[in-house]
C-alpha atoms as one frame of an Amber mdcrd trajectory, in Angstrom:
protein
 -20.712 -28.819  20.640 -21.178 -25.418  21.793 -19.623 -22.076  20.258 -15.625
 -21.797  20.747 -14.291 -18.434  21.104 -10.417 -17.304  21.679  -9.191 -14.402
  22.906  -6.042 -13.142  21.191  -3.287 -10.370  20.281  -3.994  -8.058  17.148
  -0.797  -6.377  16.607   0.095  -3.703  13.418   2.997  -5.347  12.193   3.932
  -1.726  10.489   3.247   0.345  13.744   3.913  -1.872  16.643   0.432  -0.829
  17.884  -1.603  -3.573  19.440  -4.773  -4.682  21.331  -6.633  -7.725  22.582
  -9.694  -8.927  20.920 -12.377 -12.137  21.715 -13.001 -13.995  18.588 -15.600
 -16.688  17.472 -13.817 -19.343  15.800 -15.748 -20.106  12.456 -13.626 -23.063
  10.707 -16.122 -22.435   8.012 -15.207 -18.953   7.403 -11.636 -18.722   4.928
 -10.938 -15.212   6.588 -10.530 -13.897   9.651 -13.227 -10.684  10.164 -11.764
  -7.715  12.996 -13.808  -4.592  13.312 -12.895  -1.860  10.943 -12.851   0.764
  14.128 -10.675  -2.054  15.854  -8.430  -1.890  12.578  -8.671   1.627  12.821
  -7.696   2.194  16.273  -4.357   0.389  15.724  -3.731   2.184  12.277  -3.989
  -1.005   9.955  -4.150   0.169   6.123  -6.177  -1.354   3.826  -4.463  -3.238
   1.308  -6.676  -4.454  -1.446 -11.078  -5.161  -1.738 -12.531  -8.674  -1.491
 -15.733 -10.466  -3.050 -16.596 -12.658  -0.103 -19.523 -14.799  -0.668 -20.972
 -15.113   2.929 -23.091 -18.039   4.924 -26.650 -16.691   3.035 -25.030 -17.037
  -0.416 -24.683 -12.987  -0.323 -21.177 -11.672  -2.249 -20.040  -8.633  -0.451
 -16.857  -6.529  -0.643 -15.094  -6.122   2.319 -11.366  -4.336   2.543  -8.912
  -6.786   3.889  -5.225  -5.712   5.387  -2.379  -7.475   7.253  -2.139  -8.211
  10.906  -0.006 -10.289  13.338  -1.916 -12.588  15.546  -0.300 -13.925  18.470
  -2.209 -16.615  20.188   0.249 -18.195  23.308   3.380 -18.752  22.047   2.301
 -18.651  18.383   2.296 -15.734  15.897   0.734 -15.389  12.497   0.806 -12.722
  10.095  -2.719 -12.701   8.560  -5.133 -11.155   5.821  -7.859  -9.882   7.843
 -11.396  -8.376   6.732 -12.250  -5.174   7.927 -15.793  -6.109   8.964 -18.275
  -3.864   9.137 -21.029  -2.821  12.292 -23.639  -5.198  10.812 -20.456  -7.893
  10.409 -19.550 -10.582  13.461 -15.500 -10.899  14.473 -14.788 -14.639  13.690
 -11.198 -16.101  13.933 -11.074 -17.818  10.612  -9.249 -21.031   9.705  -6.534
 -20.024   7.977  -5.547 -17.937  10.639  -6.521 -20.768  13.204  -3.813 -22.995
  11.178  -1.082 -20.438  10.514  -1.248 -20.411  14.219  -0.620 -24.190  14.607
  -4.455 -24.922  16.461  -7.410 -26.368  15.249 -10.582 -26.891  17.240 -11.522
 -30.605  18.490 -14.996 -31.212  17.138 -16.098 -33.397  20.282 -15.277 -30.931
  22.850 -15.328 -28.304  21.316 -12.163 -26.831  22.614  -9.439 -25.551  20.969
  -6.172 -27.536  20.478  -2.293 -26.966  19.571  -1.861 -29.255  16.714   1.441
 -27.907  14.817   1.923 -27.559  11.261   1.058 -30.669   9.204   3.036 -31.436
   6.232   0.817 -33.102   4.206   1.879 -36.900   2.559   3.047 -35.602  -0.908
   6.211 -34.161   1.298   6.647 -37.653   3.045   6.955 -39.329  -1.008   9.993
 -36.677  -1.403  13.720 -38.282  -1.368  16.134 -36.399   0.624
């Protein structure tokens, strides 16, 4: 399987600015990582710092803020990282699942898959 990327709509929920971005998807990755100059541009604020531990084992901070992702029909308000020049833009998973898709491990493409309510809801009585 080969790398999956996804191109999709970064929009400031606050200021109605907006822009397209290309994104690796990394289901490994909990966050979703966006350029801070990309952030920038569309005036996102930062909301709060984050100890990330990344891929190497390495804890960095990182600001995160909010963003809306729209992906086809799909939107997703998200807490993204504002990644630094040294950092790579990755679409993470819980984005990738706010937005209903998930990738197919086989071919490697990405897939609508809805939200999954998982089988503690099905035990419920209504």
């Amino acid at each position: 399987m080969g790398l999956t990327k996804v191109k999709v709509k970064l929009v400031n929920p606050e200021e109605g600015l907006e822009g397209d971005v290309e994104l690796l998807i990394d289901t490994g990755s909990v966050l979703t990582w966006i350029k801070r100059s990309r952030l920038e541009e569309l005036k996102v604020k930062p909301r709060r710092v984050r100890r990330i531990k990344t891929i190497t084992g390495q804890v960095v901070e990182r600001q995160t803020g909010l963003v809306t992702l729209v992906l086809g029909e799909e939107e997703a308000d998200v807490e993204v990282v504002f990644a630094e020049e040294e950092d790579g833009e990755v679409l993470g998973v819980v984005a990738l699942e706010s937005l209903g898709y998930a990738v197919n491990t086989v071919t490697g493409r990405l897939e609508r898959v809805g939200y999954i309510a998982y089988s503690s809801f099905n035990s419920r009585r209504t």
